[in-house]
Amino acid sequence: MVTLRGFRPDDLPALYDICLTTGASGADASALHSDPELVGHIYAAPYGALEPERVLLAEDALGVAGYIVGTLDSDGFAARQERDWWPALRQRYADASTGFTEADRERIAAIKRPGVTPAAIVANYPAHIHMNLRSRLRGQGVGTALLEAWVADARAANVRGIHLGANAANSGGIAFWQRSGFAPLQAVGGTVWMGMALAD
């Protein structure tokens, strides 16, 4: 049985671990990184730390095995990250010259200079999400349930739209998002930006 529930502070390690072990287009990225927290620093943990009310977890008998995280205000969240999240990490990773893999260094570069979502996308789809599930939860409707619950909260808050960035190589993930109501908006490098309009 899978239960959906809100975030607790002691769930932060699970966010980090799931983010890493699904971080290669849904597959385990552990072998790519010498620092297992780097992926989570970017895509999962800041939401638990800065906007925990927008984190929803899927838990089974073995523990937390999936999440959806996000924010209703992408620009505001980015400003909070600049103030409250990135500075300590930039100090921690100030010297990335030794002991890191190529994938580590790519993540460290993103911490030092975060990617920017195209402004037109944020204007029309101001909320954004990230979602990951361990393989044991896939194919059971858990992702759909997490997404529907998050979207319902966004609708209740009168958000006009939600966007996400999908890895262009993750065809399965892109297909899921399209089935779930997201439309491709723009491809930039290896990212396919997708959006779901919520305004009536």
GROMACS .gro file of C-alpha atoms in nm:
model
  200
    1MET     CA    1   0.000   0.000   0.000
    2VAL     CA    2   0.127   0.346  -0.092
    3THR     CA    3   0.043   0.649   0.119
    4LEU     CA    4   0.076   1.011   0.008
    5ARG     CA    5   0.174   1.251   0.284
    6GLY     CA    6   0.332   1.584   0.356
    7PHE     CA    7   0.696   1.654   0.427
    8ARG     CA    8   0.869   1.631   0.766
    9PRO     CA    9   1.222   1.760   0.837
   10ASP     CA   10   1.349   1.404   0.885
   11ASP     CA   11   1.248   1.327   0.525
   12LEU     CA   12   1.533   1.537   0.385
   13PRO     CA   13   1.774   1.239   0.348
   14ALA     CA   14   1.509   1.056   0.148
   15LEU     CA   15   1.478   1.351  -0.091
   16TYR     CA   16   1.853   1.345  -0.145
   17ASP     CA   17   1.868   0.969  -0.197
   18ILE     CA   18   1.573   0.943  -0.434
   19CYS     CA   19   1.701   1.238  -0.635
   20LEU     CA   20   2.040   1.070  -0.677
   21THR     CA   21   1.911   0.720  -0.749
   22THR     CA   22   1.674   0.846  -1.019
   23GLY     CA   23   1.903   1.123  -1.142
   24ALA     CA   24   2.010   0.970  -1.475
   25SER     CA   25   1.684   1.012  -1.669
   26GLY     CA   26   1.509   0.795  -1.413
   27ALA     CA   27   1.801   0.556  -1.360
   28ASP     CA   28   2.053   0.549  -1.076
   29ALA     CA   29   2.314   0.825  -1.104
   30SER     CA   30   2.518   0.710  -0.803
   31ALA     CA   31   2.810   0.585  -1.013
   32LEU     CA   32   2.844   0.927  -1.179
   33HIS     CA   33   2.898   1.121  -0.858
   34SER     CA   34   3.159   1.110  -0.585
   35ASP     CA   35   2.944   1.349  -0.381
   36PRO     CA   36   2.600   1.187  -0.341
   37GLU     CA   37   2.429   1.509  -0.235
   38LEU     CA   38   2.505   1.724  -0.537
   39VAL     CA   39   2.200   1.634  -0.745
   40GLY     CA   40   1.970   1.677  -0.449
   41HIS     CA   41   2.117   2.016  -0.362
   42ILE     CA   42   1.972   2.141  -0.691
   43TYR     CA   43   1.655   1.948  -0.762
   44ALA     CA   44   1.504   1.832  -0.433
   45ALA     CA   45   1.646   1.950  -0.101
   46PRO     CA   46   1.588   2.326  -0.142
   47TYR     CA   47   1.215   2.264  -0.165
   48GLY     CA   48   1.213   2.069   0.160
   49ALA     CA   49   1.419   2.342   0.324
   50LEU     CA   50   1.251   2.652   0.181
   51GLU     CA   51   0.899   2.551   0.079
   52PRO     CA   52   0.812   2.227   0.262
   53GLU     CA   53   0.441   2.288   0.226
   54ARG     CA   54   0.483   2.221  -0.149
   55VAL     CA   55   0.649   1.881  -0.098
   56LEU     CA   56   0.437   1.567  -0.123
   57LEU     CA   57   0.582   1.222  -0.058
   58ALA     CA   58   0.482   0.869  -0.156
   59GLU     CA   59   0.561   0.611   0.112
   60ASP     CA   60   0.522   0.234   0.112
   61ALA     CA   61   0.613  -0.037   0.363
   62LEU     CA   62   0.982   0.005   0.279
   63GLY     CA   63   0.985   0.381   0.328
   64VAL     CA   64   0.962   0.700   0.124
   65ALA     CA   65   1.001   0.606  -0.240
   66GLY     CA   66   0.880   0.905  -0.437
   67TYR     CA   67   0.817   1.276  -0.422
   68ILE     CA   68   0.685   1.578  -0.601
   69VAL     CA   69   0.838   1.912  -0.505
   70GLY     CA   70   0.788   2.259  -0.641
   71THR     CA   71   0.684   2.615  -0.590
   72LEU     CA   72   0.390   2.828  -0.692
   73ASP     CA   73   0.619   3.128  -0.758
   74SER     CA   74   0.933   3.039  -0.951
   75ASP     CA   75   1.081   3.388  -0.950
   76GLY     CA   76   1.020   3.430  -0.578
   77PHE     CA   77   1.169   3.089  -0.504
   78ALA     CA   78   1.479   3.168  -0.708
   79ALA     CA   79   1.525   3.485  -0.503
   80ARG     CA   80   1.493   3.285  -0.179
   81GLN     CA   81   1.753   3.038  -0.305
   82GLU     CA   82   1.994   3.322  -0.378
   83ARG     CA   83   1.945   3.453  -0.027
   84ASP     CA   84   1.906   3.137   0.183
   85TRP     CA   85   2.025   2.830  -0.008
   86TRP     CA   86   2.305   2.886  -0.257
   87PRO     CA   87   2.552   3.094  -0.050
   88ALA     CA   88   2.648   2.815   0.192
   89LEU     CA   89   2.677   2.563  -0.091
   90ARG     CA   90   2.891   2.797  -0.299
   91GLN     CA   91   3.125   2.831  -0.004
   92ARG     CA   92   3.126   2.454   0.050
   93TYR     CA   93   3.214   2.388  -0.314
   94ALA     CA   94   3.438   2.689  -0.369
   95ASP     CA   95   3.726   2.462  -0.469
   96ALA     CA   96   3.609   2.196  -0.712
   97SER     CA   97   3.949   2.128  -0.862
   98THR     CA   98   4.014   1.785  -0.710
   99GLY     CA   99   3.819   1.487  -0.588
  100PHE     CA  100   3.516   1.541  -0.807
  101THR     CA  101   3.386   1.359  -1.113
  102GLU     CA  102   3.290   1.536  -1.434
  103ALA     CA  103   2.923   1.502  -1.337
  104ASP     CA  104   3.002   1.649  -0.995
  105ARG     CA  105   3.167   1.949  -1.156
  106GLU     CA  106   2.866   2.005  -1.382
  107ARG     CA  107   2.640   2.016  -1.075
  108ILE     CA  108   2.881   2.244  -0.890
  109ALA     CA  109   2.878   2.480  -1.187
  110ALA     CA  110   2.497   2.483  -1.169
  111ILE     CA  111   2.514   2.569  -0.799
  112LYS     CA  112   2.750   2.856  -0.868
  113ARG     CA  113   2.546   2.976  -1.166
  114PRO     CA  114   2.195   2.827  -1.164
  115GLY     CA  115   2.018   2.772  -1.492
  116VAL     CA  116   1.749   3.020  -1.588
  117THR     CA  117   1.408   2.919  -1.719
  118PRO     CA  118   1.306   3.125  -2.024
  119ALA     CA  119   1.122   3.433  -1.898
  120ALA     CA  120   0.821   3.383  -2.126
  121ILE     CA  121   0.765   3.038  -1.979
  122VAL     CA  122   0.776   3.165  -1.621
  123ALA     CA  123   0.541   3.451  -1.712
  124ASN     CA  124   0.274   3.213  -1.839
  125TYR     CA  125   0.349   2.916  -1.613
  126PRO     CA  126   0.478   3.068  -1.287
  127ALA     CA  127   0.477   2.747  -1.081
  128HIS     CA  128   0.721   2.462  -1.139
  129ILE     CA  129   0.770   2.106  -1.019
  130HIS     CA  130   1.016   1.817  -1.003
  131MET     CA  131   0.898   1.460  -0.948
  132ASN     CA  132   1.086   1.133  -0.903
  133LEU     CA  133   0.981   0.779  -0.813
  134ARG     CA  134   1.185   0.475  -0.725
  135SER     CA  135   1.132   0.194  -0.974
  136ARG     CA  136   0.921  -0.009  -0.731
  137LEU     CA  137   0.648   0.257  -0.739
  138ARG     CA  138   0.634   0.306  -1.114
  139GLY     CA  139   0.347   0.183  -1.325
  140GLN     CA  140   0.100   0.188  -1.034
  141GLY     CA  141  -0.051   0.533  -1.079
  142VAL     CA  142   0.155   0.681  -0.796
  143GLY     CA  143   0.309   0.951  -1.012
  144THR     CA  144  -0.034   1.047  -1.141
  145ALA     CA  145  -0.170   1.065  -0.787
  146LEU     CA  146   0.117   1.285  -0.669
  147LEU     CA  147   0.078   1.514  -0.968
  148GLU     CA  148  -0.299   1.542  -0.937
  149ALA     CA  149  -0.273   1.634  -0.570
  150TRP     CA  150  -0.008   1.899  -0.640
  151VAL     CA  151  -0.204   2.044  -0.932
  152ALA     CA  152  -0.521   2.059  -0.721
  153ASP     CA  153  -0.337   2.270  -0.462
  154ALA     CA  154  -0.202   2.497  -0.736
  155ARG     CA  155  -0.551   2.543  -0.879
  156ALA     CA  156  -0.684   2.626  -0.533
  157ALA     CA  157  -0.417   2.896  -0.508
  158ASN     CA  158  -0.528   3.040  -0.846
  159VAL     CA  159  -0.195   2.974  -1.016
  160ARG     CA  160  -0.224   3.023  -1.391
  161GLY     CA  161   0.016   2.749  -1.498
  162ILE     CA  162   0.292   2.502  -1.408
  163HIS     CA  163   0.614   2.432  -1.597
  164LEU     CA  164   0.889   2.174  -1.576
  165GLY     CA  165   1.213   2.095  -1.751
  166ALA     CA  166   1.247   1.741  -1.885
  167ASN     CA  167   1.569   1.580  -2.001
  168ALA     CA  168   1.538   1.553  -2.379
  169ALA     CA  169   1.685   1.201  -2.360
  170ASN     CA  170   1.416   1.083  -2.119
  171SER     CA  171   1.151   0.984  -2.372
  172GLY     CA  172   0.952   0.788  -2.115
  173GLY     CA  173   0.935   1.082  -1.883
  174ILE     CA  174   0.833   1.320  -2.160
  175ALA     CA  175   0.559   1.078  -2.267
  176PHE     CA  176   0.430   1.065  -1.908
  177TRP     CA  177   0.417   1.443  -1.881
  178GLN     CA  178   0.234   1.473  -2.213
  179ARG     CA  179  -0.021   1.213  -2.106
  180SER     CA  180  -0.064   1.410  -1.784
  181GLY     CA  181  -0.154   1.735  -1.958
  182PHE     CA  182   0.181   1.906  -2.014
  183ALA     CA  183   0.262   2.037  -2.360
  184PRO     CA  184   0.614   2.092  -2.498
  185LEU     CA  185   0.689   2.464  -2.510
  186GLN     CA  186   1.055   2.506  -2.599
  187ALA     CA  187   1.371   2.297  -2.634
  188VAL     CA  188   1.694   2.452  -2.505
  189GLY     CA  189   2.005   2.238  -2.518
  190GLY     CA  190   1.924   1.908  -2.352
  191THR     CA  191   1.609   2.037  -2.180
  192VAL     CA  192   1.252   2.024  -2.308
  193TRP     CA  193   1.046   2.286  -2.129
  194MET     CA  194   0.684   2.180  -2.084
  195GLY     CA  195   0.380   2.359  -1.944
  196MET     CA  196   0.028   2.299  -1.816
  197ALA     CA  197  -0.214   2.590  -1.820
  198LEU     CA  198  -0.448   2.605  -1.520
  199ALA     CA  199  -0.637   2.929  -1.580
  200ASP     CA  200  -0.995   2.881  -1.700
   0.00000   0.00000   0.00000
